Protein backbone atom coordinates (compact mmCIF):
# COMPACT_ATOMS: atom_id res chain seq x y z
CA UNK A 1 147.04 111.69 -106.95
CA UNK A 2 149.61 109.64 -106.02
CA UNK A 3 152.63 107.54 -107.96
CA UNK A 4 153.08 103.91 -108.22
CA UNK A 5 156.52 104.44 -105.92
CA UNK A 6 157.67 105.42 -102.62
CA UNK A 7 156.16 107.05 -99.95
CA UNK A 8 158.96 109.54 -99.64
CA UNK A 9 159.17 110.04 -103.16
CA UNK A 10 155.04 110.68 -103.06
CA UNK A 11 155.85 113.33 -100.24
CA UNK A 12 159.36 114.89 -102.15
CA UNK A 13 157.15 115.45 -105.37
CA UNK A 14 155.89 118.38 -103.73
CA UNK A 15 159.74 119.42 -103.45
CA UNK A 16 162.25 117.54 -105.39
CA UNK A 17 165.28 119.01 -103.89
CA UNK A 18 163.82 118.15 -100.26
CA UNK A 19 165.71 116.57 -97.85
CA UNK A 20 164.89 113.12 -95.72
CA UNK A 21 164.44 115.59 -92.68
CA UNK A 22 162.37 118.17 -94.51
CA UNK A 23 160.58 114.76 -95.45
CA UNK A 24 160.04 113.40 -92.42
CA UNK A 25 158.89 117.06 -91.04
CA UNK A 26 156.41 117.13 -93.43
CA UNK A 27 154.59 113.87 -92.85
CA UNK A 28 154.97 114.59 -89.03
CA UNK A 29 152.62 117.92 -89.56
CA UNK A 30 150.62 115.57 -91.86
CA UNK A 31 149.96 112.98 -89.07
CA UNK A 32 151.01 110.14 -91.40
CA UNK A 33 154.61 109.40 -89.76
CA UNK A 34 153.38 107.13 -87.06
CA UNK A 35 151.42 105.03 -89.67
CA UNK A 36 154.45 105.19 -91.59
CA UNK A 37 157.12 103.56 -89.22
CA UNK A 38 154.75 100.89 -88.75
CA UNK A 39 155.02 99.38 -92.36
CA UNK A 40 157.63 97.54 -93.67
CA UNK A 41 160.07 99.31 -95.56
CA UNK A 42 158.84 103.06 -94.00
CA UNK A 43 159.35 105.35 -96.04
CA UNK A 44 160.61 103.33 -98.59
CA UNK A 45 157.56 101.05 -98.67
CA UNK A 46 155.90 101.40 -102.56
CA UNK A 47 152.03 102.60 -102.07
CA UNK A 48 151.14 100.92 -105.47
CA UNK A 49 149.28 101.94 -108.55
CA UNK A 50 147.94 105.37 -107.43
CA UNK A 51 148.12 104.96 -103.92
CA UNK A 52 145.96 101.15 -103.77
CA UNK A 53 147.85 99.92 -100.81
CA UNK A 54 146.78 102.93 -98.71
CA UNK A 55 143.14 103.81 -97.20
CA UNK A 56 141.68 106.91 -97.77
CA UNK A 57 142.50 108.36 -95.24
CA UNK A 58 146.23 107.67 -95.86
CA UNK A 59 145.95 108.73 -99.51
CA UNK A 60 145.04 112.11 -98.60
CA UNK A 61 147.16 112.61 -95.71
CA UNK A 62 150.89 111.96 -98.06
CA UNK A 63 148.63 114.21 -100.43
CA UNK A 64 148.50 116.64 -97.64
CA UNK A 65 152.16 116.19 -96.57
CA UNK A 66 153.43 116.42 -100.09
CA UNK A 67 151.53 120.31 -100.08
CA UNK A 68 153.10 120.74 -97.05
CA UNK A 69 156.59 120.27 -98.39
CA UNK A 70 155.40 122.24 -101.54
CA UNK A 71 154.43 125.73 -99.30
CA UNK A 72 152.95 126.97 -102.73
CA UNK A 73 151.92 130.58 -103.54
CA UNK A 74 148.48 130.13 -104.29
CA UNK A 75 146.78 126.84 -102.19
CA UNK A 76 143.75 124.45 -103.21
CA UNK A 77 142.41 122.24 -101.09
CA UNK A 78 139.39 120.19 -102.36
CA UNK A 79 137.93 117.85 -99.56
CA UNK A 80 141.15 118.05 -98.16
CA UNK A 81 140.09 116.05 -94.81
CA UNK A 82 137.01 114.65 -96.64
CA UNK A 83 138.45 111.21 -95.64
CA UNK A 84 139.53 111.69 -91.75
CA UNK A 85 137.48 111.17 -89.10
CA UNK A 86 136.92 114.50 -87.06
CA UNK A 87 139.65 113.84 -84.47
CA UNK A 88 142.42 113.63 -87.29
CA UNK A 89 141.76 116.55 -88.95
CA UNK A 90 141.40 118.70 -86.03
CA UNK A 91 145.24 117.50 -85.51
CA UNK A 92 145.48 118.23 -89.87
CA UNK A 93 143.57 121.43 -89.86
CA UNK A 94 146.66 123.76 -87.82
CA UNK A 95 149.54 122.25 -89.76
CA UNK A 96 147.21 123.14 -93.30
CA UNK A 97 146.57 126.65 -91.54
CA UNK A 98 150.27 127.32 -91.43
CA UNK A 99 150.66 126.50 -95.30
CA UNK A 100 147.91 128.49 -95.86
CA UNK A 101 149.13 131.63 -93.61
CA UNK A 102 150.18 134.65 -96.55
CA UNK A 103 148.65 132.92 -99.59
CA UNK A 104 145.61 132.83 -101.52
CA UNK A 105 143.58 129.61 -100.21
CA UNK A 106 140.83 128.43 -102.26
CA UNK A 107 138.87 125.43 -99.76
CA UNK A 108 135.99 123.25 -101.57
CA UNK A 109 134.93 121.25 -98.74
CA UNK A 110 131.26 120.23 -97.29
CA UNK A 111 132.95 119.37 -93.35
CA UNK A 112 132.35 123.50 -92.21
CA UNK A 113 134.52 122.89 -89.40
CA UNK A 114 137.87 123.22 -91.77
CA UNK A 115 136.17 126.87 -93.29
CA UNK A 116 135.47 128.54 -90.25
CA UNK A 117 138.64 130.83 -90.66
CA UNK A 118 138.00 132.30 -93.79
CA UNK A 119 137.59 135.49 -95.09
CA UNK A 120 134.96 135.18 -97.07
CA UNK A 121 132.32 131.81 -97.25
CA UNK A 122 130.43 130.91 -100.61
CA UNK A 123 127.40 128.65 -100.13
CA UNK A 124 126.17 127.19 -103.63
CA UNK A 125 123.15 125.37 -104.18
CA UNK A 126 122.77 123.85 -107.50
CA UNK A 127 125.80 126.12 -108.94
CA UNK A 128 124.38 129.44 -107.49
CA UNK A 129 125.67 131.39 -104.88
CA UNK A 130 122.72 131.67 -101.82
CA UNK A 131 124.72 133.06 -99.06
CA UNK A 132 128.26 134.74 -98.73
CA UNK A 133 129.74 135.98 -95.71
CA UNK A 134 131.79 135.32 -92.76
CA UNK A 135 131.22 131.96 -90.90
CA UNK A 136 129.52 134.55 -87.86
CA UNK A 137 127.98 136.51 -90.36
CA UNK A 138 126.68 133.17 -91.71
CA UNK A 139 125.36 131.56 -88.61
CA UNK A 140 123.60 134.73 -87.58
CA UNK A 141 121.63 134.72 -90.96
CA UNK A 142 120.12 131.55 -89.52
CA UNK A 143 119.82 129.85 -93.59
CA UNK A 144 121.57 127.21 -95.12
CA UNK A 145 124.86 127.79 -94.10
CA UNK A 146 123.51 127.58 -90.38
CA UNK A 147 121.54 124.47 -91.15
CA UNK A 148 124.42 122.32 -92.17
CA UNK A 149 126.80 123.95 -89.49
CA UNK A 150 124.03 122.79 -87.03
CA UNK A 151 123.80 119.03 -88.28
CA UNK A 152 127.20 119.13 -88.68
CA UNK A 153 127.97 120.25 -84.49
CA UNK A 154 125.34 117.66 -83.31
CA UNK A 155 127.31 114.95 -85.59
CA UNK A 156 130.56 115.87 -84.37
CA UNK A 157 129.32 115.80 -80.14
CA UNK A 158 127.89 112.53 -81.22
CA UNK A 159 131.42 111.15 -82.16
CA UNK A 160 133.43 112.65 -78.73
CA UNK A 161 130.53 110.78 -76.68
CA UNK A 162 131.03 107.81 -78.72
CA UNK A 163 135.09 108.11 -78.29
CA UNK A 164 134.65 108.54 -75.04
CA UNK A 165 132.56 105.57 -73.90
CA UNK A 166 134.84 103.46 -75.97
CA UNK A 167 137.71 104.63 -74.24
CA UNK A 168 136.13 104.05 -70.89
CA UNK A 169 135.80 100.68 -71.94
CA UNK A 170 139.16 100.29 -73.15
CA UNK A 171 138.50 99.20 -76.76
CA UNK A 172 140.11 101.15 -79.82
CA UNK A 173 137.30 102.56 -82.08
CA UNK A 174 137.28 104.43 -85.49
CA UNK A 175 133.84 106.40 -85.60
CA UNK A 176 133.38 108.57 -88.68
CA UNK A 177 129.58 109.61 -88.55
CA UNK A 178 130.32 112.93 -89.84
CA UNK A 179 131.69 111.34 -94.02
CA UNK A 180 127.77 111.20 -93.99
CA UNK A 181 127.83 114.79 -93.47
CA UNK A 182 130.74 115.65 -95.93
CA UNK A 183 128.47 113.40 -98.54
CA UNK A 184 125.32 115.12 -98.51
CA UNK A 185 123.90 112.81 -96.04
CA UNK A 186 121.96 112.53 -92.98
CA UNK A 187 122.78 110.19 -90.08
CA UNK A 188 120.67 108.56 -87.93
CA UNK A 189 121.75 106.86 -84.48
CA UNK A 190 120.42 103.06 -84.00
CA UNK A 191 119.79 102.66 -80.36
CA UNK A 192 119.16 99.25 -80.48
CA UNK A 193 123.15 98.51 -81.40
CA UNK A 194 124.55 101.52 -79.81
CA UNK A 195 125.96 101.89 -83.19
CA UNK A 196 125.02 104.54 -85.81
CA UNK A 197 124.57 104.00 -89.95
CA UNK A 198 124.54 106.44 -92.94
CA UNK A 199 121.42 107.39 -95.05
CA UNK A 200 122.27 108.69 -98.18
CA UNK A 201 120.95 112.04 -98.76
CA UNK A 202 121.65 114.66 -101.17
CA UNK A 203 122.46 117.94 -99.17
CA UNK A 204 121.15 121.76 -99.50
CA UNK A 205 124.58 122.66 -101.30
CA UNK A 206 128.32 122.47 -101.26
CA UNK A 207 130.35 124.95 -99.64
CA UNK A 208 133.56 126.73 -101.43
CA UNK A 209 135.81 129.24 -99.37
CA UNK A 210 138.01 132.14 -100.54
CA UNK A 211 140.76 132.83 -98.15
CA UNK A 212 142.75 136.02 -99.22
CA UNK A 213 145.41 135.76 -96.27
């Protein structure tokens, strides 16, 4: 959630007595500071009534700065990266593993790729636990656990080759195939644009992780 003020008082909530550089450290590891010395004002720009002047994406990456600052005991992360596209929160996911290195991280989260880590992996389906183990132990087990991870992989390769051509081309692109994924959904590529769209789908289950570091 974030407050109808600053950006750098959104981050220093986490940590009143911060300081600017602690600030600015913080939304570096975040991968929000280059976004923020683009807009007017910085870090003194107001984000409006929670957060409405920011994307998603941008929402949840002072969100992740602020827990950054924070460094609390025991972590929660709910869909933490839910918003990024893959390439961002590979750059998120090491900064979040250093908060979460010697505490208790509890991870809700249907992208796999931020879970692989963990100690111990609880796949629910309909509010029951159907599978618990290791992400190794998991994918050897070959059930729903490997399913998603599967869909999820063949999303993600789809994204580099589409980043890649792009780039080749020299145009900018955004491609986030995989919040289809993270929804419960299954994508489908359209050939005939070279583009992809999102089918709704409800998935086999979400996916919570206990991480006793």
């Amino acid at each position: 959630m974030l407050f109808n003020d600053t950006i750098a008082y959104n981050i220093r909530y986490g940590r009143p007595d911060a300081t600017d550089e602690e600030v600015h450290d913080a939304a570096r590891r975040a991968q929000i500071d280059g976004f923020i010395e683009t807009v007017p004002g910085g870090y003194q720009a107001a984000v409006g009534e929670r957060g409405l002047k920011l994307s998603g994406g941008e929402k949840q990456r002072v969100a992740i700065a602020r827990t950054i600052l924070k460094g609390p005991s025991i972590l929660v992360l709910d869909e933490a990266t839910s918003a990024l596209d893959s390439f961002t929160e590979r750059a998120i996911q090491s900064a979040l593993d250093q908060v979460a290195r010697g505490r208790t991280t509890l991870v809700i989260a249907h992208r796999l790729s931020t879970i692989v880590g963990a100690d111990e992996i609880l796949v629910l389906d309909k509010g029951v636990i159907v599978e618990r183990g290791t992400h190794g132990e998991l994918i050897a087990r070959g059930g729903v656990y490997a399913a998603m991870w599967n869909r999820q992989h063949d999303v993600e390769i789809a994204e580099e080759v589409l980043r890649r051509a792009a780039a080749e081309e020299g145009q900018s692109v955004d491609i986030s195939l995989a919040n289809a994924i993270e929804n419960g959904a299954q994508t489908d590529e359209d050939d005939a644009d070279g583009g992809a769209r999102e089918q709704s789908r409800e998935d086999e289950g979400q996916l919570a992780n206990l991480r006793g570091l």
